[in-house]
Amino acid sequence: WYLHLHLHLYYILLYHLLQQLRLQQLHLQQLRLQHQLWYLHLHLEQLRLHLYRLHLEWLHLQQLRLQHQLWYLHLHLEQLCLQQLLLYRLHLEQLRLQQLHLQRQLWYLHLHLHLYYILLYHLLQQLRLQQLHLQQL
């Protein structure tokens, strides 16, 4: 009977030790899984930082591209302004030349009128002289 009791106690003790061993194994597995989870979390954080850096680099490239386009636009607008200024100057020069031409024509007209007045005055003088001469006769 003692032997049976001892065996029974040994079985209970063995069962208890096996349970303890299983609990320890489960605990170790849990620790290992937590450790793996922590590494996974760390790896994901590194990936997130890498994506963030890539996004910043992409934004920087976009900014450079937009600055480049803005510079070309500024250059194009400056070119258009210079063309408009040149056209304006050409138009002013045309107007100045037209004005000179009109002034010259006006001066010729004035000269001709003056000559016609002189001629008319001379003709009137001759007419008076002829009238006087006719009256004397």
mmCIF file of N, CA and C in Angstrom:
data_model
loop_
_atom_site.group_PDB
_atom_site.id
_atom_site.type_symbol
_atom_site.label_atom_id
_atom_site.label_comp_id
_atom_site.label_asym_id
_atom_site.label_seq_id
_atom_site.Cartn_x
_atom_site.Cartn_y
_atom_site.Cartn_z
ATOM 1 N N TRP A 1 0.814 -1.181 0.000
ATOM 2 C CA TRP A 1 0.000 0.000 0.000
ATOM 3 C C TRP A 1 0.867 1.258 0.000
ATOM 4 N N TYR A 2 1.983 1.270 0.756
ATOM 5 C CA TYR A 2 2.907 2.404 0.766
ATOM 6 C C TYR A 2 3.536 2.599 -0.598
ATOM 7 N N LEU A 3 3.846 1.527 -1.186
ATOM 8 C CA LEU A 3 4.430 1.606 -2.523
ATOM 9 C C LEU A 3 3.423 2.206 -3.483
ATOM 10 N N HIS A 4 2.230 1.794 -3.393
ATOM 11 C CA HIS A 4 1.184 2.348 -4.241
ATOM 12 C C HIS A 4 1.013 3.845 -3.974
ATOM 13 N N LEU A 5 1.016 4.214 -2.717
ATOM 14 C CA LEU A 5 0.888 5.602 -2.337
ATOM 15 C C LEU A 5 2.075 6.412 -2.850
ATOM 16 N N HIS A 6 3.267 5.885 -2.713
ATOM 17 C CA HIS A 6 4.466 6.571 -3.189
ATOM 18 C C HIS A 6 4.426 6.731 -4.706
ATOM 19 N N LEU A 7 4.009 5.683 -5.343
ATOM 20 C CA LEU A 7 3.918 5.780 -6.800
ATOM 21 C C LEU A 7 2.881 6.835 -7.211
ATOM 22 N N HIS A 8 1.825 6.805 -6.496
ATOM 23 C CA HIS A 8 0.789 7.786 -6.778
ATOM 24 C C HIS A 8 1.312 9.202 -6.542
ATOM 25 N N LEU A 9 2.023 9.388 -5.445
ATOM 26 C CA LEU A 9 2.614 10.708 -5.156
ATOM 27 C C LEU A 9 3.655 11.083 -6.202
ATOM 28 N N TYR A 10 4.419 10.109 -6.623
ATOM 29 C CA TYR A 10 5.404 10.378 -7.666
ATOM 30 C C TYR A 10 4.708 10.766 -8.976
ATOM 31 N N TYR A 11 3.630 10.096 -9.263
ATOM 32 C CA TYR A 11 2.866 10.474 -10.463
ATOM 33 C C TYR A 11 2.317 11.895 -10.357
ATOM 34 N N ILE A 12 1.822 12.206 -9.168
ATOM 35 C CA ILE A 12 1.298 13.567 -8.954
ATOM 36 C C ILE A 12 2.430 14.581 -9.092
ATOM 37 N N LEU A 13 3.561 14.241 -8.444
ATOM 38 C CA LEU A 13 4.723 15.130 -8.526
ATOM 39 C C LEU A 13 5.216 15.241 -9.966
ATOM 40 N N LEU A 14 5.282 14.138 -10.652
ATOM 41 C CA LEU A 14 5.709 14.126 -12.042
ATOM 42 C C LEU A 14 4.737 14.926 -12.901
ATOM 43 N N TYR A 15 3.425 14.728 -12.643
ATOM 44 C CA TYR A 15 2.423 15.495 -13.384
ATOM 45 C C TYR A 15 2.611 16.991 -13.114
ATOM 46 N N HIS A 16 2.843 17.326 -11.847
ATOM 47 C CA HIS A 16 3.042 18.725 -11.467
ATOM 48 C C HIS A 16 4.303 19.295 -12.145
ATOM 49 N N LEU A 17 5.372 18.505 -12.151
ATOM 50 C CA LEU A 17 6.618 18.953 -12.794
ATOM 51 C C LEU A 17 6.427 19.135 -14.312
ATOM 52 N N LEU A 18 5.675 18.200 -14.904
ATOM 53 C CA LEU A 18 5.392 18.322 -16.336
ATOM 54 C C LEU A 18 4.564 19.582 -16.621
ATOM 55 N N GLN A 19 3.609 19.839 -15.730
ATOM 56 C CA GLN A 19 2.812 21.047 -15.885
ATOM 57 C C GLN A 19 3.697 22.297 -15.772
ATOM 58 N N GLN A 20 4.608 22.263 -14.803
ATOM 59 C CA GLN A 20 5.543 23.378 -14.622
ATOM 60 C C GLN A 20 6.407 23.549 -15.882
ATOM 61 N N LEU A 21 6.879 22.429 -16.400
ATOM 62 C CA LEU A 21 7.709 22.454 -17.594
ATOM 63 C C LEU A 21 6.923 23.009 -18.773
ATOM 64 N N ARG A 22 5.701 22.588 -18.919
ATOM 65 C CA ARG A 22 4.857 23.120 -19.995
ATOM 66 C C ARG A 22 4.624 24.622 -19.829
ATOM 67 N N LEU A 23 4.382 25.020 -18.588
ATOM 68 C CA LEU A 23 4.192 26.454 -18.334
ATOM 69 C C LEU A 23 5.454 27.257 -18.686
ATOM 70 N N GLN A 24 6.589 26.694 -18.308
ATOM 71 C CA GLN A 24 7.853 27.362 -18.645
ATOM 72 C C GLN A 24 8.057 27.414 -20.162
ATOM 73 N N GLN A 25 7.748 26.340 -20.835
ATOM 74 C CA GLN A 25 7.862 26.320 -22.297
ATOM 75 C C GLN A 25 6.920 27.365 -22.918
ATOM 76 N N LEU A 26 5.703 27.394 -22.402
ATOM 77 C CA LEU A 26 4.759 28.400 -22.910
ATOM 78 C C LEU A 26 5.270 29.815 -22.633
ATOM 79 N N HIS A 27 5.820 29.982 -21.452
ATOM 80 C CA HIS A 27 6.370 31.296 -21.110
ATOM 81 C C HIS A 27 7.532 31.645 -22.040
ATOM 82 N N LEU A 28 8.402 30.669 -22.292
ATOM 83 C CA LEU A 28 9.525 30.919 -23.204
ATOM 84 C C LEU A 28 9.022 31.207 -24.623
ATOM 85 N N GLN A 29 8.026 30.461 -25.040
ATOM 86 C CA GLN A 29 7.454 30.733 -26.365
ATOM 87 C C GLN A 29 6.851 32.141 -26.413
ATOM 88 N N GLN A 30 6.196 32.498 -25.336
ATOM 89 C CA GLN A 30 5.616 33.841 -25.285
ATOM 90 C C GLN A 30 6.711 34.902 -25.341
ATOM 91 N N LEU A 31 7.791 34.668 -24.587
ATOM 92 C CA LEU A 31 8.910 35.613 -24.624
ATOM 93 C C LEU A 31 9.535 35.686 -26.015
ATOM 94 N N ARG A 32 9.696 34.536 -26.632
ATOM 95 C CA ARG A 32 10.257 34.500 -27.980
ATOM 96 C C ARG A 32 9.340 35.232 -28.958
ATOM 97 N N LEU A 33 8.032 35.009 -28.838
ATOM 98 C CA LEU A 33 7.089 35.700 -29.714
ATOM 99 C C LEU A 33 7.094 37.211 -29.453
ATOM 100 N N GLN A 34 7.188 37.597 -28.194
ATOM 101 C CA GLN A 34 7.271 39.018 -27.888
ATOM 102 C C GLN A 34 8.547 39.630 -28.476
ATOM 103 N N HIS A 35 9.626 38.856 -28.353
ATOM 104 C CA HIS A 35 10.894 39.306 -28.917
ATOM 105 C C HIS A 35 10.767 39.462 -30.438
ATOM 106 N N GLN A 36 10.171 38.500 -31.109
ATOM 107 C CA GLN A 36 9.968 38.577 -32.556
ATOM 108 C C GLN A 36 9.038 39.746 -32.909
ATOM 109 N N LEU A 37 8.029 39.908 -32.102
ATOM 110 C CA LEU A 37 7.107 41.011 -32.325
ATOM 111 C C LEU A 37 7.825 42.363 -32.188
ATOM 112 N N TRP A 38 8.702 42.441 -31.193
ATOM 113 C CA TRP A 38 9.475 43.674 -31.001
ATOM 114 C C TRP A 38 10.381 43.920 -32.209
ATOM 115 N N TYR A 39 11.035 42.882 -32.722
ATOM 116 C CA TYR A 39 11.868 43.022 -33.925
ATOM 117 C C TYR A 39 11.027 43.420 -35.129
ATOM 118 N N LEU A 40 9.870 42.827 -35.239
ATOM 119 C CA LEU A 40 8.975 43.183 -36.330
ATOM 120 C C LEU A 40 8.552 44.650 -36.221
ATOM 121 N N HIS A 41 8.227 45.065 -35.028
ATOM 122 C CA HIS A 41 7.864 46.457 -34.802
ATOM 123 C C HIS A 41 9.030 47.383 -35.165
ATOM 124 N N LEU A 42 10.218 47.024 -34.757
ATOM 125 C CA LEU A 42 11.405 47.812 -35.082
ATOM 126 C C LEU A 42 11.619 47.878 -36.595
ATOM 127 N N HIS A 43 11.472 46.756 -37.255
ATOM 128 C CA HIS A 43 11.624 46.715 -38.703
ATOM 129 C C HIS A 43 10.566 47.580 -39.387
ATOM 130 N N LEU A 44 9.334 47.506 -38.922
ATOM 131 C CA LEU A 44 8.268 48.344 -39.494
ATOM 132 C C LEU A 44 8.552 49.826 -39.269
ATOM 133 N N GLU A 45 9.078 50.134 -38.120
ATOM 134 C CA GLU A 45 9.427 51.538 -37.841
ATOM 135 C C GLU A 45 10.542 52.013 -38.786
ATOM 136 N N GLN A 46 11.518 51.160 -39.033
ATOM 137 C CA GLN A 46 12.581 51.508 -39.988
ATOM 138 C C GLN A 46 12.005 51.705 -41.386
ATOM 139 N N LEU A 47 11.089 50.847 -41.779
ATOM 140 C CA LEU A 47 10.445 50.998 -43.087
ATOM 141 C C LEU A 47 9.656 52.307 -43.165
ATOM 142 N N ARG A 48 8.961 52.613 -42.085
ATOM 143 C CA ARG A 48 8.198 53.861 -42.056
ATOM 144 C C ARG A 48 9.133 55.066 -42.206
ATOM 145 N N LEU A 49 10.250 55.059 -41.512
ATOM 146 C CA LEU A 49 11.217 56.157 -41.621
ATOM 147 C C LEU A 49 11.810 56.235 -43.032
ATOM 148 N N HIS A 50 12.072 55.084 -43.594
ATOM 149 C CA HIS A 50 12.603 55.063 -44.958
ATOM 150 C C HIS A 50 11.579 55.636 -45.945
ATOM 151 N N LEU A 51 10.318 55.243 -45.795
ATOM 152 C CA LEU A 51 9.262 55.797 -46.656
ATOM 153 C C LEU A 51 9.114 57.294 -46.447
ATOM 154 N N TYR A 52 9.237 57.726 -45.225
ATOM 155 C CA TYR A 52 9.154 59.156 -44.925
ATOM 156 C C TYR A 52 10.295 59.910 -45.618
ATOM 157 N N ARG A 53 11.505 59.365 -45.555
ATOM 158 C CA ARG A 53 12.650 59.994 -46.245
ATOM 159 C C ARG A 53 12.429 60.026 -47.758
ATOM 160 N N LEU A 54 11.918 58.919 -48.302
ATOM 161 C CA LEU A 54 11.627 58.887 -49.737
ATOM 162 C C LEU A 54 10.577 59.921 -50.111
ATOM 163 N N HIS A 55 9.576 60.048 -49.278
ATOM 164 C CA HIS A 55 8.530 61.043 -49.538
ATOM 165 C C HIS A 55 9.113 62.462 -49.486
ATOM 166 N N LEU A 56 9.965 62.732 -48.516
ATOM 167 C CA LEU A 56 10.609 64.048 -48.434
ATOM 168 C C LEU A 56 11.481 64.318 -49.659
ATOM 169 N N GLU A 57 12.186 63.315 -50.085
ATOM 170 C CA GLU A 57 13.014 63.467 -51.281
ATOM 171 C C GLU A 57 12.142 63.730 -52.510
ATOM 172 N N TRP A 58 11.031 63.003 -52.611
ATOM 173 C CA TRP A 58 10.108 63.222 -53.731
ATOM 174 C C TRP A 58 9.549 64.643 -53.688
ATOM 175 N N LEU A 59 9.170 65.110 -52.499
ATOM 176 C CA LEU A 59 8.672 66.483 -52.364
ATOM 177 C C LEU A 59 9.739 67.505 -52.766
ATOM 178 N N HIS A 60 10.964 67.230 -52.372
ATOM 179 C CA HIS A 60 12.055 68.132 -52.743
ATOM 180 C C HIS A 60 12.232 68.169 -54.264
ATOM 181 N N LEU A 61 12.163 67.012 -54.895
ATOM 182 C CA LEU A 61 12.280 66.966 -56.356
ATOM 183 C C LEU A 61 11.116 67.690 -57.018
ATOM 184 N N GLN A 62 9.924 67.536 -56.468
ATOM 185 C CA GLN A 62 8.772 68.267 -56.997
ATOM 186 C C GLN A 62 8.979 69.773 -56.872
ATOM 187 N N GLN A 63 9.510 70.181 -55.726
ATOM 188 C CA GLN A 63 9.772 71.602 -55.505
ATOM 189 C C GLN A 63 10.800 72.116 -56.508
ATOM 190 N N LEU A 64 11.846 71.334 -56.739
ATOM 191 C CA LEU A 64 12.851 71.741 -57.724
ATOM 192 C C LEU A 64 12.248 71.839 -59.117
ATOM 193 N N ARG A 65 11.398 70.877 -59.452
ATOM 194 C CA ARG A 65 10.757 70.902 -60.767
ATOM 195 C C ARG A 65 9.866 72.135 -60.901
ATOM 196 N N LEU A 66 9.120 72.444 -59.856
ATOM 197 C CA LEU A 66 8.257 73.623 -59.899
ATOM 198 C C LEU A 66 9.070 74.912 -59.961
ATOM 199 N N GLN A 67 10.181 74.950 -59.243
ATOM 200 C CA GLN A 67 11.048 76.130 -59.320
ATOM 201 C C GLN A 67 11.608 76.285 -60.731
ATOM 202 N N HIS A 68 11.971 75.175 -61.330
ATOM 203 C CA HIS A 68 12.486 75.197 -62.688
ATOM 204 C C HIS A 68 11.417 75.723 -63.649
ATOM 205 N N GLN A 69 10.195 75.218 -63.506
ATOM 206 C CA GLN A 69 9.104 75.695 -64.365
ATOM 207 C C GLN A 69 8.817 77.170 -64.124
ATOM 208 N N LEU A 70 8.884 77.578 -62.867
ATOM 209 C CA LEU A 70 8.652 78.984 -62.547
ATOM 210 C C LEU A 70 9.741 79.858 -63.171
ATOM 211 N N TRP A 71 10.965 79.381 -63.150
ATOM 212 C CA TRP A 71 12.061 80.139 -63.747
ATOM 213 C C TRP A 71 11.840 80.269 -65.257
ATOM 214 N N TYR A 72 11.431 79.167 -65.910
ATOM 215 C CA TYR A 72 11.147 79.241 -67.345
ATOM 216 C C TYR A 72 9.988 80.185 -67.638
ATOM 217 N N LEU A 73 8.966 80.140 -66.793
ATOM 218 C CA LEU A 73 7.834 81.041 -66.968
ATOM 219 C C LEU A 73 8.274 82.494 -66.818
ATOM 220 N N HIS A 74 9.095 82.751 -65.821
ATOM 221 C CA HIS A 74 9.619 84.110 -65.621
ATOM 222 C C HIS A 74 10.424 84.555 -66.836
ATOM 223 N N LEU A 75 11.252 83.665 -67.340
ATOM 224 C CA LEU A 75 12.051 83.990 -68.518
ATOM 225 C C LEU A 75 11.150 84.274 -69.724
ATOM 226 N N HIS A 76 10.134 83.464 -69.911
ATOM 227 C CA HIS A 76 9.208 83.652 -71.022
ATOM 228 C C HIS A 76 8.465 84.986 -70.890
ATOM 229 N N LEU A 77 8.011 85.304 -69.680
ATOM 230 C CA LEU A 77 7.321 86.577 -69.468
ATOM 231 C C LEU A 77 8.248 87.762 -69.718
ATOM 232 N N GLU A 78 9.465 87.626 -69.297
ATOM 233 C CA GLU A 78 10.435 88.695 -69.545
ATOM 234 C C GLU A 78 10.659 88.873 -71.045
ATOM 235 N N GLN A 79 10.748 87.776 -71.755
ATOM 236 C CA GLN A 79 10.908 87.837 -73.206
ATOM 237 C C GLN A 79 9.695 88.505 -73.854
ATOM 238 N N LEU A 80 8.492 88.151 -73.395
ATOM 239 C CA LEU A 80 7.280 88.779 -73.930
ATOM 240 C C LEU A 80 7.262 90.275 -73.637
ATOM 241 N N CYS A 81 7.678 90.647 -72.450
ATOM 242 C CA CYS A 81 7.728 92.079 -72.107
ATOM 243 C C CYS A 81 8.713 92.820 -73.004
ATOM 244 N N LEU A 82 9.854 92.201 -73.239
ATOM 245 C CA LEU A 82 10.837 92.850 -74.119
ATOM 246 C C LEU A 82 10.309 92.972 -75.543
ATOM 247 N N GLN A 83 9.606 91.946 -76.018
ATOM 248 C CA GLN A 83 9.016 92.025 -77.354
ATOM 249 C C GLN A 83 7.976 93.138 -77.420
ATOM 250 N N GLN A 84 7.142 93.226 -76.385
ATOM 251 C CA GLN A 84 6.133 94.284 -76.360
ATOM 252 C C GLN A 84 6.787 95.662 -76.326
ATOM 253 N N LEU A 85 7.844 95.774 -75.553
ATOM 254 C CA LEU A 85 8.554 97.051 -75.491
ATOM 255 C C LEU A 85 9.143 97.406 -76.850
ATOM 256 N N LEU A 86 9.717 96.424 -77.507
ATOM 257 C CA LEU A 86 10.267 96.660 -78.844
ATOM 258 C C LEU A 86 9.168 97.076 -79.821
ATOM 259 N N LEU A 87 8.033 96.393 -79.784
ATOM 260 C CA LEU A 87 6.914 96.764 -80.661
ATOM 261 C C LEU A 87 6.420 98.173 -80.349
ATOM 262 N N TYR A 88 6.365 98.506 -79.087
ATOM 263 C CA TYR A 88 5.939 99.842 -78.682
ATOM 264 C C TYR A 88 6.920 100.896 -79.207
ATOM 265 N N ARG A 89 8.201 100.608 -79.076
ATOM 266 C CA ARG A 89 9.215 101.555 -79.584
ATOM 267 C C ARG A 89 9.132 101.694 -81.103
ATOM 268 N N LEU A 90 8.926 100.575 -81.786
ATOM 269 C CA LEU A 90 8.776 100.649 -83.243
ATOM 270 C C LEU A 90 7.551 101.471 -83.628
ATOM 271 N N HIS A 91 6.483 101.272 -82.902
ATOM 272 C CA HIS A 91 5.270 102.036 -83.175
ATOM 273 C C HIS A 91 5.509 103.530 -82.918
ATOM 274 N N LEU A 92 6.191 103.840 -81.838
ATOM 275 C CA LEU A 92 6.506 105.248 -81.562
ATOM 276 C C LEU A 92 7.396 105.846 -82.658
ATOM 277 N N GLU A 93 8.323 105.054 -83.120
ATOM 278 C CA GLU A 93 9.199 105.540 -84.192
ATOM 279 C C GLU A 93 8.394 105.781 -85.470
ATOM 280 N N GLN A 94 7.471 104.885 -85.762
ATOM 281 C CA GLN A 94 6.595 105.084 -86.930
ATOM 282 C C GLN A 94 5.778 106.357 -86.774
ATOM 283 N N LEU A 95 5.244 106.549 -85.586
ATOM 284 C CA LEU A 95 4.463 107.764 -85.351
ATOM 285 C C LEU A 95 5.335 109.013 -85.491
ATOM 286 N N ARG A 96 6.547 108.932 -84.997
ATOM 287 C CA ARG A 96 7.469 110.074 -85.112
ATOM 288 C C ARG A 96 7.786 110.366 -86.577
ATOM 289 N N LEU A 97 8.029 109.303 -87.348
ATOM 290 C CA LEU A 97 8.309 109.494 -88.769
ATOM 291 C C LEU A 97 7.086 110.049 -89.506
ATOM 292 N N GLN A 98 5.923 109.570 -89.142
ATOM 293 C CA GLN A 98 4.698 110.108 -89.755
ATOM 294 C C GLN A 98 4.529 111.581 -89.388
ATOM 295 N N GLN A 99 4.833 111.885 -88.154
ATOM 296 C CA GLN A 99 4.724 113.279 -87.722
ATOM 297 C C GLN A 99 5.709 114.161 -88.496
ATOM 298 N N LEU A 100 6.929 113.650 -88.654
ATOM 299 C CA LEU A 100 7.914 114.427 -89.434
ATOM 300 C C LEU A 100 7.449 114.606 -90.874
ATOM 301 N N HIS A 101 6.915 113.552 -91.440
ATOM 302 C CA HIS A 101 6.422 113.629 -92.806
ATOM 303 C C HIS A 101 5.290 114.655 -92.917
ATOM 304 N N LEU A 102 4.375 114.607 -91.947
ATOM 305 C CA LEU A 102 3.270 115.569 -91.961
ATOM 306 C C LEU A 102 3.778 117.000 -91.739
ATOM 307 N N GLN A 103 4.759 117.155 -90.898
ATOM 308 C CA GLN A 103 5.319 118.498 -90.675
ATOM 309 C C GLN A 103 5.996 119.012 -91.945
ATOM 310 N N ARG A 104 6.694 118.097 -92.601
ATOM 311 C CA ARG A 104 7.332 118.488 -93.851
ATOM 312 C C ARG A 104 6.279 118.881 -94.897
ATOM 313 N N GLN A 105 5.204 118.082 -94.982
ATOM 314 C CA GLN A 105 4.140 118.414 -95.933
ATOM 315 C C GLN A 105 3.481 119.743 -95.563
ATOM 316 N N LEU A 106 3.300 119.956 -94.284
ATOM 317 C CA LEU A 106 2.712 121.212 -93.835
ATOM 318 C C LEU A 106 3.631 122.389 -94.172
ATOM 319 N N TRP A 107 4.896 122.181 -94.011
ATOM 320 C CA TRP A 107 5.854 123.246 -94.330
ATOM 321 C C TRP A 107 5.817 123.541 -95.827
ATOM 322 N N TYR A 108 5.785 122.475 -96.666
ATOM 323 C CA TYR A 108 5.682 122.690 -98.119
ATOM 324 C C TYR A 108 4.378 123.396 -98.480
ATOM 325 N N LEU A 109 3.317 122.997 -97.835
ATOM 326 C CA LEU A 109 2.039 123.649 -98.090
ATOM 327 C C LEU A 109 2.119 125.138 -97.705
ATOM 328 N N HIS A 110 2.700 125.381 -96.578
ATOM 329 C CA HIS A 110 2.871 126.763 -96.133
ATOM 330 C C HIS A 110 3.733 127.547 -97.128
ATOM 331 N N LEU A 111 4.796 126.955 -97.588
ATOM 332 C CA LEU A 111 5.678 127.604 -98.557
ATOM 333 C C LEU A 111 4.939 127.896 -99.861
ATOM 334 N N HIS A 112 4.186 126.902 -100.322
ATOM 335 C CA HIS A 112 3.418 127.101 -101.562
ATOM 336 C C HIS A 112 2.382 128.204 -101.402
ATOM 337 N N LEU A 113 1.704 128.187 -100.282
ATOM 338 C CA LEU A 113 0.719 129.249 -100.051
ATOM 339 C C LEU A 113 1.388 130.624 -100.027
ATOM 340 N N HIS A 114 2.527 130.647 -99.376
ATOM 341 C CA HIS A 114 3.251 131.913 -99.318
ATOM 342 C C HIS A 114 3.656 132.365 -100.725
ATOM 343 N N LEU A 115 4.137 131.411 -101.527
ATOM 344 C CA LEU A 115 4.513 131.759 -102.899
ATOM 345 C C LEU A 115 3.290 132.189 -103.725
ATOM 346 N N TYR A 116 2.155 131.519 -103.492
ATOM 347 C CA TYR A 116 0.927 131.919 -104.205
ATOM 348 C C TYR A 116 0.488 133.317 -103.804
ATOM 349 N N TYR A 117 0.636 133.612 -102.517
ATOM 350 C CA TYR A 117 0.294 134.980 -102.087
ATOM 351 C C TYR A 117 1.211 136.001 -102.738
ATOM 352 N N ILE A 118 2.476 135.666 -102.821
ATOM 353 C CA ILE A 118 3.425 136.591 -103.477
ATOM 354 C C ILE A 118 3.060 136.747 -104.941
ATOM 355 N N LEU A 119 2.794 135.609 -105.584
ATOM 356 C CA LEU A 119 2.403 135.651 -106.987
ATOM 357 C C LEU A 119 1.106 136.439 -107.165
ATOM 358 N N LEU A 120 0.158 136.175 -106.319
ATOM 359 C CA LEU A 120 -1.108 136.904 -106.392
ATOM 360 C C LEU A 120 -0.904 138.408 -106.166
ATOM 361 N N TYR A 121 -0.097 138.728 -105.204
ATOM 362 C CA TYR A 121 0.203 140.154 -104.948
ATOM 363 C C TYR A 121 0.861 140.782 -106.179
ATOM 364 N N HIS A 122 1.813 140.060 -106.769
ATOM 365 C CA HIS A 122 2.490 140.562 -107.961
ATOM 366 C C HIS A 122 1.505 140.762 -109.114
ATOM 367 N N LEU A 123 0.598 139.759 -109.280
ATOM 368 C CA LEU A 123 -0.405 139.882 -110.341
ATOM 369 C C LEU A 123 -1.354 141.046 -110.084
ATOM 370 N N LEU A 124 -1.734 141.211 -108.861
ATOM 371 C CA LEU A 124 -2.593 142.367 -108.537
ATOM 372 C C LEU A 124 -1.885 143.683 -108.789
ATOM 373 N N GLN A 125 -0.611 143.730 -108.516
ATOM 374 C CA GLN A 125 0.158 144.946 -108.775
ATOM 375 C C GLN A 125 0.219 145.222 -110.280
ATOM 376 N N GLN A 126 0.411 144.176 -111.016
ATOM 377 C CA GLN A 126 0.456 144.355 -112.474
ATOM 378 C C GLN A 126 -0.904 144.788 -112.999
ATOM 379 N N LEU A 127 -1.939 144.184 -112.449
ATOM 380 C CA LEU A 127 -3.284 144.573 -112.867
ATOM 381 C C LEU A 127 -3.545 146.045 -112.558
ATOM 382 N N ARG A 128 -3.155 146.514 -111.412
ATOM 383 C CA ARG A 128 -3.318 147.937 -111.066
ATOM 384 C C ARG A 128 -2.517 148.833 -112.014
ATOM 385 N N LEU A 129 -1.315 148.364 -112.288
ATOM 386 C CA LEU A 129 -0.496 149.168 -113.209
ATOM 387 C C LEU A 129 -1.142 149.247 -114.587
ATOM 388 N N GLN A 130 -1.699 148.140 -115.008
ATOM 389 C CA GLN A 130 -2.380 148.157 -116.311
ATOM 390 C C GLN A 130 -3.622 149.031 -116.253
ATOM 391 N N GLN A 131 -4.337 148.959 -115.159
ATOM 392 C CA GLN A 131 -5.517 149.826 -115.027
ATOM 393 C C GLN A 131 -5.108 151.295 -115.044
ATOM 394 N N LEU A 132 -4.052 151.573 -114.354
ATOM 395 C CA LEU A 132 -3.565 152.969 -114.361
ATOM 396 C C LEU A 132 -3.105 153.369 -115.768
ATOM 397 N N HIS A 133 -2.488 152.474 -116.377
ATOM 398 C CA HIS A 133 -2.025 152.773 -117.742
ATOM 399 C C HIS A 133 -3.207 152.960 -118.667
ATOM 400 N N LEU A 134 -4.248 152.136 -118.512
ATOM 401 C CA LEU A 134 -5.440 152.282 -119.320
ATOM 402 C C LEU A 134 -6.165 153.568 -118.979
ATOM 403 N N GLN A 135 -6.176 153.940 -117.794
ATOM 404 C CA GLN A 135 -6.822 155.191 -117.428
ATOM 405 C C GLN A 135 -6.066 156.384 -118.004
ATOM 406 N N GLN A 136 -4.824 156.272 -118.110
ATOM 407 C CA GLN A 136 -4.055 157.362 -118.681
ATOM 408 C C GLN A 136 -4.303 157.463 -120.168
ATOM 409 N N LEU A 137 -4.598 156.428 -120.754
ATOM 410 C CA LEU A 137 -4.825 156.485 -122.202
ATOM 411 C C LEU A 137 -6.215 156.960 -122.412
#
